[in-house]
Tab-separated table of C-alpha atoms and ligand atoms in Angstrom:
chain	number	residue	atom	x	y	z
A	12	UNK	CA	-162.121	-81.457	137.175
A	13	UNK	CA	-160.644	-84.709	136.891
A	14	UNK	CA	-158.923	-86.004	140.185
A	15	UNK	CA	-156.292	-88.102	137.809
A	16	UNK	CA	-154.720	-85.506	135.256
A	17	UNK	CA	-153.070	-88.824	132.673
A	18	UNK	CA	-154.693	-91.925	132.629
A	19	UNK	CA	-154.085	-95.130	130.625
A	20	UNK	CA	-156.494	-97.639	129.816
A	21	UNK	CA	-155.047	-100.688	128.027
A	22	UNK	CA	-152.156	-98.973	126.499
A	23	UNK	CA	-150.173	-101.113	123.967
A	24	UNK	CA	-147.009	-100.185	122.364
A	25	UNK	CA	-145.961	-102.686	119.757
A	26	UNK	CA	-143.305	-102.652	117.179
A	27	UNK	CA	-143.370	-105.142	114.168
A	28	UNK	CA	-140.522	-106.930	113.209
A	29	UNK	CA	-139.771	-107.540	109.280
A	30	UNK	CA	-137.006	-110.299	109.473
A	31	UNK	CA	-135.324	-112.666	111.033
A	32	UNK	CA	-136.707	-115.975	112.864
A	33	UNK	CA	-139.475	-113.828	114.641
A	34	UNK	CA	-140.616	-112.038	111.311
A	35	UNK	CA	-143.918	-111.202	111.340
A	36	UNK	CA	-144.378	-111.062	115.053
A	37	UNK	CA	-144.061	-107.890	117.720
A	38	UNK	CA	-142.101	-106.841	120.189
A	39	UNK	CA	-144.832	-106.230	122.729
A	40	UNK	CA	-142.605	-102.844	124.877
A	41	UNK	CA	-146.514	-101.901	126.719
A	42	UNK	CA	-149.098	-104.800	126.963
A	43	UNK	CA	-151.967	-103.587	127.921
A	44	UNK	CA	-151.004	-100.752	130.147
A	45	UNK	CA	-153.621	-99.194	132.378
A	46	UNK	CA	-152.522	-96.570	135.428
A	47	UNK	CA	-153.298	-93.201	136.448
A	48	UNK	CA	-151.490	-89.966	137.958
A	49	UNK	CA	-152.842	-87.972	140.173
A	50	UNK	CA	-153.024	-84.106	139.573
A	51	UNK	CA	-149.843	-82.394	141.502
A	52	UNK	CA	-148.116	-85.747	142.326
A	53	UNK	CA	-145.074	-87.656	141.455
A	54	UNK	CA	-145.683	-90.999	139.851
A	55	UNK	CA	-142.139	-92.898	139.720
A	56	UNK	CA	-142.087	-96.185	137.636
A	57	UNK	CA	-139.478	-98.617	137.882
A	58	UNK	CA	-138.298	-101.664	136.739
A	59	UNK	CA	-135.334	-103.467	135.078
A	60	UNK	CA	-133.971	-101.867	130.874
A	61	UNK	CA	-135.835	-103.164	128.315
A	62	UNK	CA	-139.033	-103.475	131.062
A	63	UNK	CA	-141.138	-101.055	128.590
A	64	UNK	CA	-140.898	-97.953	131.176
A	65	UNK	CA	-138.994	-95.620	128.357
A	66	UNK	CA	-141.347	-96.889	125.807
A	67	UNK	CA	-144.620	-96.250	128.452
A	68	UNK	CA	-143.672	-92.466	129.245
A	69	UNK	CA	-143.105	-91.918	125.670
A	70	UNK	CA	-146.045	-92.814	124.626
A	71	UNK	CA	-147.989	-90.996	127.167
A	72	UNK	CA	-146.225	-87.909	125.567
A	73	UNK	CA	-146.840	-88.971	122.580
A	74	UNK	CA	-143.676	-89.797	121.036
A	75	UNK	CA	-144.206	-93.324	120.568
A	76	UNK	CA	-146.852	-94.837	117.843
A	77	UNK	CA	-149.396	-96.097	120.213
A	78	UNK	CA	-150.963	-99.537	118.788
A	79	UNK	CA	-153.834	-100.283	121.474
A	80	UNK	CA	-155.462	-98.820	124.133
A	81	UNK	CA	-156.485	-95.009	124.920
A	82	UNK	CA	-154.403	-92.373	126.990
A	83	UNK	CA	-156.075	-89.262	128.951
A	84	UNK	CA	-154.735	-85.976	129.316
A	85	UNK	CA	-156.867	-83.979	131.562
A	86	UNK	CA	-159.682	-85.739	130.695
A	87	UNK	CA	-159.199	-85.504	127.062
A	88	UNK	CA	-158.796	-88.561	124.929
A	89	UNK	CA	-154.968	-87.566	122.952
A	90	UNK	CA	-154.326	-90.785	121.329
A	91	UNK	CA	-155.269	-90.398	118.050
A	92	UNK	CA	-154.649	-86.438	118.192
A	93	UNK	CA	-152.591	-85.242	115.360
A	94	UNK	CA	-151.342	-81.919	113.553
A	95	UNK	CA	-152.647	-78.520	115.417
A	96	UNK	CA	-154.487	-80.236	117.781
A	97	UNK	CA	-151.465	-82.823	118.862
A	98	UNK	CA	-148.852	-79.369	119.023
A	99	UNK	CA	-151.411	-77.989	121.262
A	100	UNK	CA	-151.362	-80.962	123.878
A	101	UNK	CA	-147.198	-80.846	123.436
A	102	UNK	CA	-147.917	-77.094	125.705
A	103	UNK	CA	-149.365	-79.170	128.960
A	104	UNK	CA	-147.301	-82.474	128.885
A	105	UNK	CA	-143.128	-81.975	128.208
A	106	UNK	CA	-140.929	-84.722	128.376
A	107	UNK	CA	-137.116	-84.214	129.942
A	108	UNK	CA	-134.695	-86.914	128.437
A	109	UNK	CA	-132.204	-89.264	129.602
A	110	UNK	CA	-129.023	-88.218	127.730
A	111	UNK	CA	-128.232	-84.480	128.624
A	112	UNK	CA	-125.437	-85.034	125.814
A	113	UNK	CA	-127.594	-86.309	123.032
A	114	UNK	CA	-130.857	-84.567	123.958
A	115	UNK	CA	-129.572	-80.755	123.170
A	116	UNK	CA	-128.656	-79.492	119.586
A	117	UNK	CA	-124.622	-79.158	120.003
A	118	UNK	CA	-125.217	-76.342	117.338
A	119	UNK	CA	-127.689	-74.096	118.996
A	120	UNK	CA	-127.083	-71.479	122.117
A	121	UNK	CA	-129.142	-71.980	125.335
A	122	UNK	CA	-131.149	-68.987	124.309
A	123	UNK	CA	-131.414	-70.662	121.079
A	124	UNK	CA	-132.518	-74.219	122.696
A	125	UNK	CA	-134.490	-72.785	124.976
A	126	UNK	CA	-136.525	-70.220	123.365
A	127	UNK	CA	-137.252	-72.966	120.569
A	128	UNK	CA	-140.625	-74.315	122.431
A	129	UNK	CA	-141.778	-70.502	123.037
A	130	UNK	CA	-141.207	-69.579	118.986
A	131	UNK	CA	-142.939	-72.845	117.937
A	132	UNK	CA	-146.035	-72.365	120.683
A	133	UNK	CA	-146.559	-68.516	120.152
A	134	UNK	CA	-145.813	-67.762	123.601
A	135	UNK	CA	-143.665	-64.563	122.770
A	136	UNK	CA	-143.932	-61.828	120.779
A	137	UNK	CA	-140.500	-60.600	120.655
A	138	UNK	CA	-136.802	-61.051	120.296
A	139	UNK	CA	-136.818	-59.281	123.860
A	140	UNK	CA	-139.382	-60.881	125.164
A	141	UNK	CA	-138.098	-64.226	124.582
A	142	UNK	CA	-135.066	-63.275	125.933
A	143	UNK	CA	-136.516	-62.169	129.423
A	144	UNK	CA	-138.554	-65.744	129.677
A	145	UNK	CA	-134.881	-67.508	128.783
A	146	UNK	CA	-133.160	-65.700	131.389
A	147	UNK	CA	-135.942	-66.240	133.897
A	148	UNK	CA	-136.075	-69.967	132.918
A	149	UNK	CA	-132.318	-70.328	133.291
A	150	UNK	CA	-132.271	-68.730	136.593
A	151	UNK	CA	-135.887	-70.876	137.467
A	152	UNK	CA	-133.077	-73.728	137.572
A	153	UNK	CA	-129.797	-72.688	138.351
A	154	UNK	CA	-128.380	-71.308	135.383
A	155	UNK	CA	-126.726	-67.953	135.836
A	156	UNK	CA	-127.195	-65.070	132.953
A	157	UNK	CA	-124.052	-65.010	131.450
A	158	UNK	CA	-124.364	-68.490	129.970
A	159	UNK	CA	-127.434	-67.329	127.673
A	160	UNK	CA	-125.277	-67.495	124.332
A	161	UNK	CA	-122.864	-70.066	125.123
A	162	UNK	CA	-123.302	-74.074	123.388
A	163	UNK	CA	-124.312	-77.041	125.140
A	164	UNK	CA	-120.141	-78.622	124.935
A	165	UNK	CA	-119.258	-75.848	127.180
A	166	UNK	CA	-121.315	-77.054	130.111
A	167	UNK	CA	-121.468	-79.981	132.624
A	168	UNK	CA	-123.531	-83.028	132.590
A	169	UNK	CA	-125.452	-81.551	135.078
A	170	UNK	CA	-125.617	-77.963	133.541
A	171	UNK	CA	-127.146	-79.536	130.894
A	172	UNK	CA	-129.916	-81.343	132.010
A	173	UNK	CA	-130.960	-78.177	133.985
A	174	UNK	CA	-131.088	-76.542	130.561
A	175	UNK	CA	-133.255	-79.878	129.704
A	176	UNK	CA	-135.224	-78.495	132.257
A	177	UNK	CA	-135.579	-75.480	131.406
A	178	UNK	CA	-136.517	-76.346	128.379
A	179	UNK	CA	-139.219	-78.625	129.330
A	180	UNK	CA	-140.849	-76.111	131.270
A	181	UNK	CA	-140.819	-73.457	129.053
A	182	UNK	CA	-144.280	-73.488	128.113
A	183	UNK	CA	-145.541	-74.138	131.128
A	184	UNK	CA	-146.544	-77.566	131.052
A	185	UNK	CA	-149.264	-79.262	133.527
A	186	UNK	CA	-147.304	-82.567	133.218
A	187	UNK	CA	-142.872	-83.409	132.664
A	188	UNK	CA	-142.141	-87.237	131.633
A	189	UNK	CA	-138.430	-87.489	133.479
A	190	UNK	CA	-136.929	-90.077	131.669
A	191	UNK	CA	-134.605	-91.573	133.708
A	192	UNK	CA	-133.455	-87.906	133.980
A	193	UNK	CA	-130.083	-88.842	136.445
A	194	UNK	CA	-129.119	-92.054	135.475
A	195	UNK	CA	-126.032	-90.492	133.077
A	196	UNK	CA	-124.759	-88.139	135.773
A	197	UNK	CA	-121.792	-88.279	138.602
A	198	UNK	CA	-123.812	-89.323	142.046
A	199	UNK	CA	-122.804	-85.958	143.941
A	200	UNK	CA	-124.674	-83.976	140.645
A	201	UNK	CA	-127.661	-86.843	140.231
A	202	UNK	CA	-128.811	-85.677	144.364
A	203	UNK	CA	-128.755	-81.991	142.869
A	204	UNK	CA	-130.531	-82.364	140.126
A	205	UNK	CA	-133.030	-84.586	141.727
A	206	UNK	CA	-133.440	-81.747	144.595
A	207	UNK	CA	-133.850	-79.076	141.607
A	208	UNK	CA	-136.989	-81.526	139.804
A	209	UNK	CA	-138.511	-81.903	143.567
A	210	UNK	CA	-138.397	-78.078	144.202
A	211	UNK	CA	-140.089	-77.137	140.901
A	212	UNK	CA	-142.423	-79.678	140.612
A	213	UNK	CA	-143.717	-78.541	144.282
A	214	UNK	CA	-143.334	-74.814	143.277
A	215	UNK	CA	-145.551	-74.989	140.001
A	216	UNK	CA	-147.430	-77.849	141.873
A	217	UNK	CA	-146.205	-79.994	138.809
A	218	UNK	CA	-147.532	-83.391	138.179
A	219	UNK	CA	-144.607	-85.489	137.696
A	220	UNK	CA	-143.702	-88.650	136.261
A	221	UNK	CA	-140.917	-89.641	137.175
A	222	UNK	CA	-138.814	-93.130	135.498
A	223	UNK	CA	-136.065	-95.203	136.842
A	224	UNK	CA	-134.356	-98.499	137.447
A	225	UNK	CA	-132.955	-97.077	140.747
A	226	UNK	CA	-135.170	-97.589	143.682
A	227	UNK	CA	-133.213	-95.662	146.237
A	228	UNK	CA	-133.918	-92.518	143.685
A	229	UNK	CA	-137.563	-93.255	143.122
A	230	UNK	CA	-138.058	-93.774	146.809
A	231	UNK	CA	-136.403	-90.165	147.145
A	232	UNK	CA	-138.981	-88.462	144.899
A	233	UNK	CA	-142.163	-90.275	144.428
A	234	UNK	CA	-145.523	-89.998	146.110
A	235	UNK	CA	-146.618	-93.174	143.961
A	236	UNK	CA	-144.447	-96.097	142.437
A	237	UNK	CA	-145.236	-98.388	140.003
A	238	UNK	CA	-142.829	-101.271	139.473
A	239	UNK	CA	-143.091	-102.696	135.708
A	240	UNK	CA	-141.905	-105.637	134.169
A	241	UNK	CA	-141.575	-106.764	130.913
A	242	UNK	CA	-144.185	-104.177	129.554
A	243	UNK	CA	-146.948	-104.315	132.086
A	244	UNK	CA	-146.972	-102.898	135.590
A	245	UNK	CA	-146.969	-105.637	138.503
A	246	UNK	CA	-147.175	-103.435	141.543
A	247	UNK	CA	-148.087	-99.860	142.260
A	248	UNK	CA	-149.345	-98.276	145.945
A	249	UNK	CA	-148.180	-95.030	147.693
A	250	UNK	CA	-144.259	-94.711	147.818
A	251	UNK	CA	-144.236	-95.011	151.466
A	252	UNK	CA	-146.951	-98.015	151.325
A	253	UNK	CA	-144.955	-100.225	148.531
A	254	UNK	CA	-141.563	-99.524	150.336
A	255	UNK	CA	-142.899	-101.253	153.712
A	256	UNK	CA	-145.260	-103.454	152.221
A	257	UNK	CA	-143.884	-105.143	148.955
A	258	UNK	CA	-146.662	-108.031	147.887
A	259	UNK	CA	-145.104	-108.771	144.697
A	260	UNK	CA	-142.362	-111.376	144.330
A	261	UNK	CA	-140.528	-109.423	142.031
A	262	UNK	CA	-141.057	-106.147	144.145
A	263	UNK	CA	-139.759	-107.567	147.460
A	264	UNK	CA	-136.504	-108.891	144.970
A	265	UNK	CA	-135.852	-105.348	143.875
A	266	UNK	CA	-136.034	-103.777	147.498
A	267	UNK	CA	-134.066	-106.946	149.092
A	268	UNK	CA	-131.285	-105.809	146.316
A	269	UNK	CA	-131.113	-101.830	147.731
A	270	UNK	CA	-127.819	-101.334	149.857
A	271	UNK	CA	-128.173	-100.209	153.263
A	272	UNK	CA	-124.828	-98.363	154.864
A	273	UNK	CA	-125.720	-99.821	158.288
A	274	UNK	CA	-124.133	-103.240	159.213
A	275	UNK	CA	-126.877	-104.240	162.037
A	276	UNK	CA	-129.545	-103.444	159.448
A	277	UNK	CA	-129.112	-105.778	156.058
A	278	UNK	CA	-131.817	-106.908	153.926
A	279	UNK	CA	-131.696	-110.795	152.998
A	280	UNK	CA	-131.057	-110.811	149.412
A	281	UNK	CA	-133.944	-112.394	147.289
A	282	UNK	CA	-131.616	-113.916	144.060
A	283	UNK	CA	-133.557	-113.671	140.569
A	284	UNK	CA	-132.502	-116.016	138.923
A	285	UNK	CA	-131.794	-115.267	135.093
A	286	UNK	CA	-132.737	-111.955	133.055
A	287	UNK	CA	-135.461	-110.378	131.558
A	288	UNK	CA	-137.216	-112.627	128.757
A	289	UNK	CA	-137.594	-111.653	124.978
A	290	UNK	CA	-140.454	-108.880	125.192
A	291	UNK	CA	-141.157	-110.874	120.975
A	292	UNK	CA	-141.943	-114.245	123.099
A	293	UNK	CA	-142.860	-113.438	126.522
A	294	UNK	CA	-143.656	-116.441	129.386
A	295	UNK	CA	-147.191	-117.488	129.153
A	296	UNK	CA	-148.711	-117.249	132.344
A	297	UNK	CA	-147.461	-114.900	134.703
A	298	UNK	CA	-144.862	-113.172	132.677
A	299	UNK	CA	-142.347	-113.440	135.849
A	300	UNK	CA	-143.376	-117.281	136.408
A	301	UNK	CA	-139.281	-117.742	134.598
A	302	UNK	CA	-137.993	-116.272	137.006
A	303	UNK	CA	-140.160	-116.303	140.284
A	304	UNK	CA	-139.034	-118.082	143.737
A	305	UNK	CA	-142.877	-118.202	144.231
A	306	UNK	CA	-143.893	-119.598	141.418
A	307	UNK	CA	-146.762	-122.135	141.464
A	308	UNK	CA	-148.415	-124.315	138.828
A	309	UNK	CA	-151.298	-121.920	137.736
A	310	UNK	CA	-148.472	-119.356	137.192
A	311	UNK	CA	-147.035	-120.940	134.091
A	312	UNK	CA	-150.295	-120.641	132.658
A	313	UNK	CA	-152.818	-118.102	133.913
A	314	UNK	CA	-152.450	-114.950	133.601
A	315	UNK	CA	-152.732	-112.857	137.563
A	316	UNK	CA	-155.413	-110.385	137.811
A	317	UNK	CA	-155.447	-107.328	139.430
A	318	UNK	CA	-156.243	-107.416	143.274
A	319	UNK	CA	-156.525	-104.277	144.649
A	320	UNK	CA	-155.033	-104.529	148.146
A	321	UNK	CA	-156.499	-100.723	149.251
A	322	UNK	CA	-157.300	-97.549	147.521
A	323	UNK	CA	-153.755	-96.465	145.637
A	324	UNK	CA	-152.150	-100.488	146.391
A	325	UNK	CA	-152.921	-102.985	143.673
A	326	UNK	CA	-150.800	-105.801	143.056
A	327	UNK	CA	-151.102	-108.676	140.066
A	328	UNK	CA	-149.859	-112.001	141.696
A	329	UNK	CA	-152.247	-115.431	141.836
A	330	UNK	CA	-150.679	-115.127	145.694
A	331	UNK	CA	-153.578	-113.096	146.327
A	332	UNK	CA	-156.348	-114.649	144.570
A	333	UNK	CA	-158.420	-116.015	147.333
A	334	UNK	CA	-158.149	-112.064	148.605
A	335	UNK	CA	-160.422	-110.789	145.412
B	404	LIG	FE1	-144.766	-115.458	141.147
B	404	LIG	FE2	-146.979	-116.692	140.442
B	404	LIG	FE3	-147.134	-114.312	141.603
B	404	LIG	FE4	-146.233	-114.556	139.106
B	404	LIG	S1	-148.295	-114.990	139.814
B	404	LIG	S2	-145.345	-113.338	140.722
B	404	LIG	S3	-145.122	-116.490	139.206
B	404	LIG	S4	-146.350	-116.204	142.518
């Protein structure tokens, strides 16, 4: 068996643009993507919006046209999968989405939204069968019984991303995508619904990938982090590992930037200056050469390979080239 259950090699995600000054070129979300995920673990990726790390876990599920590049699903090549054979990968990787509000059918019941995925898969055999799984999925994350027939505009923000949940592991899926799966909810719900994903994913021994823009969240859940920018990843190593140990310039920027409530212990801000270039005409170079306080000649023009610091720590910066 397969130590990594996904795995990316070269992944590109590019969308083609029609009109306009830039017509006939892409805008390149995922360039050239490669990472893995261990089986059982919690991969978090963050970076900036509009850094590609939507696009990237979409695509992994499937949801995204993929335009380069292969992706592994427990060892099986699902890039090119379609029909039957595409439905039947949709039962081991399950994405839960950003918008609780915009992700659930305002016209369906929970037992309607959540019984969906075991209709479609087979998974049940009858009206009163399905309804047993429901009510042991709703319970599974918080939900009580009596809510069953009720619509999603009745519940919370954070009712409804635990029927997200629910949903998403309805047919028992080896993998969940978490697309930035707090981000729209009040801070006091975001910590419960964050505790809720950590129980279950440790309970079903879940692999779990896990995307943000906060750090202080990511750093809550992850076992691994991979920090992306502008549609490649820069920096990935053990949560505990990248947290102590930034290498990248635009890693140790995004931790200086992460408030600490203790007046004795402040991190010296690292500015960045500017914003995130055009993903249609990225920097040559070093794609972060615009905006690094590192930056050195070969950056604006050579691309950074990978050096792999230690096992699960790889970092793409020319700081480290006389290391390979
Ligand atoms: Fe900065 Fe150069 Fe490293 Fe890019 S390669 S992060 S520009 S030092």
């Amino acid at each position: 068996m397969d130590d990594y259950i996904l795995r990316a090699e070269n992944l590109q995600v590019y969308y083609p643009i029609h009109t306009g000054v830039f017509k006939n070129s892409y805008v390149k979300a995922v360039d050239y993507v490669s990472f893995e995920v261990p089986r059982g673990k919690v991969f978090g990726i963050v970076g900036e919006s509009g850094c590609g790390k939507s696009t990237l876990g979409r695509a992994v599920c499937r949801l995204e046209p993929i335009t380069g590049g292969k992706v592994y699903l427990d060892g099986e090549d699902i890039t090119t999968l379609s029909g039957d054979k595409l439905r039947a990968i949709r039962k081991k990787i399950q994405m839960v989405f950003q918008d609780p509000y915009a992700s659930l059918n305002p016209r369906m019941t929970v037992f309607q939204i959540i019984e969906e995925p075991l209709r479609v898969h087979h998974l049940t055999h009858s009206k009163e069968e399905s309804e047993q799984r429901v009510l042991a999925l709703m319970r599974q994350v918080g939900l009580d019984d009596y809510q069953l027939n009720r619509y999603p505009h009745e519940f919370s923000g954070g009712q409804r991303q635990r029927i997200g949940i629910a949903r998403a592991l309805a047919v028992e899926p080896e993998v969940i995508v978490a697309d930035e799966p707090v981000s729209a909810l009040d801070v006091s719900i975001q910590a419960q619904v964050l505790n809720l994903l950590a129980k279950l994913q440790k309970e079903l021994n879940l692999t779990l990938i896990f995307i943000s823009h906060d750090l202080s969240v990511v750093e809550h859940i992850s076992d691994q982090v991979g920090v992306m920018y502008l549609g490649n990843f820069v920096e990935a190593a053990d949560k505990d590992e990248l947290y102590k140990n930034p290498l990248h310039p635009y890693t140790q920027a995004l931790l200086s930037a992460i408030p600490i409530p203790d007046p004795d212990k402040r991190n010296k801000l690292i500015p960045l200056e500017g914003t995130i270039p055009s993903a249609v005409n990225p920097p040559s170079g070093c794609k972060f050469h615009t905006r690094c306080p590192k930056c050195m000649e070969c950056c604006r023009t050579i691309a950074p390979k990978r050096y792999q610091v230690s096992d699960n720590h790889y970092v793409y910066c020319h700081l480290y080239d006389d290391k390979n």
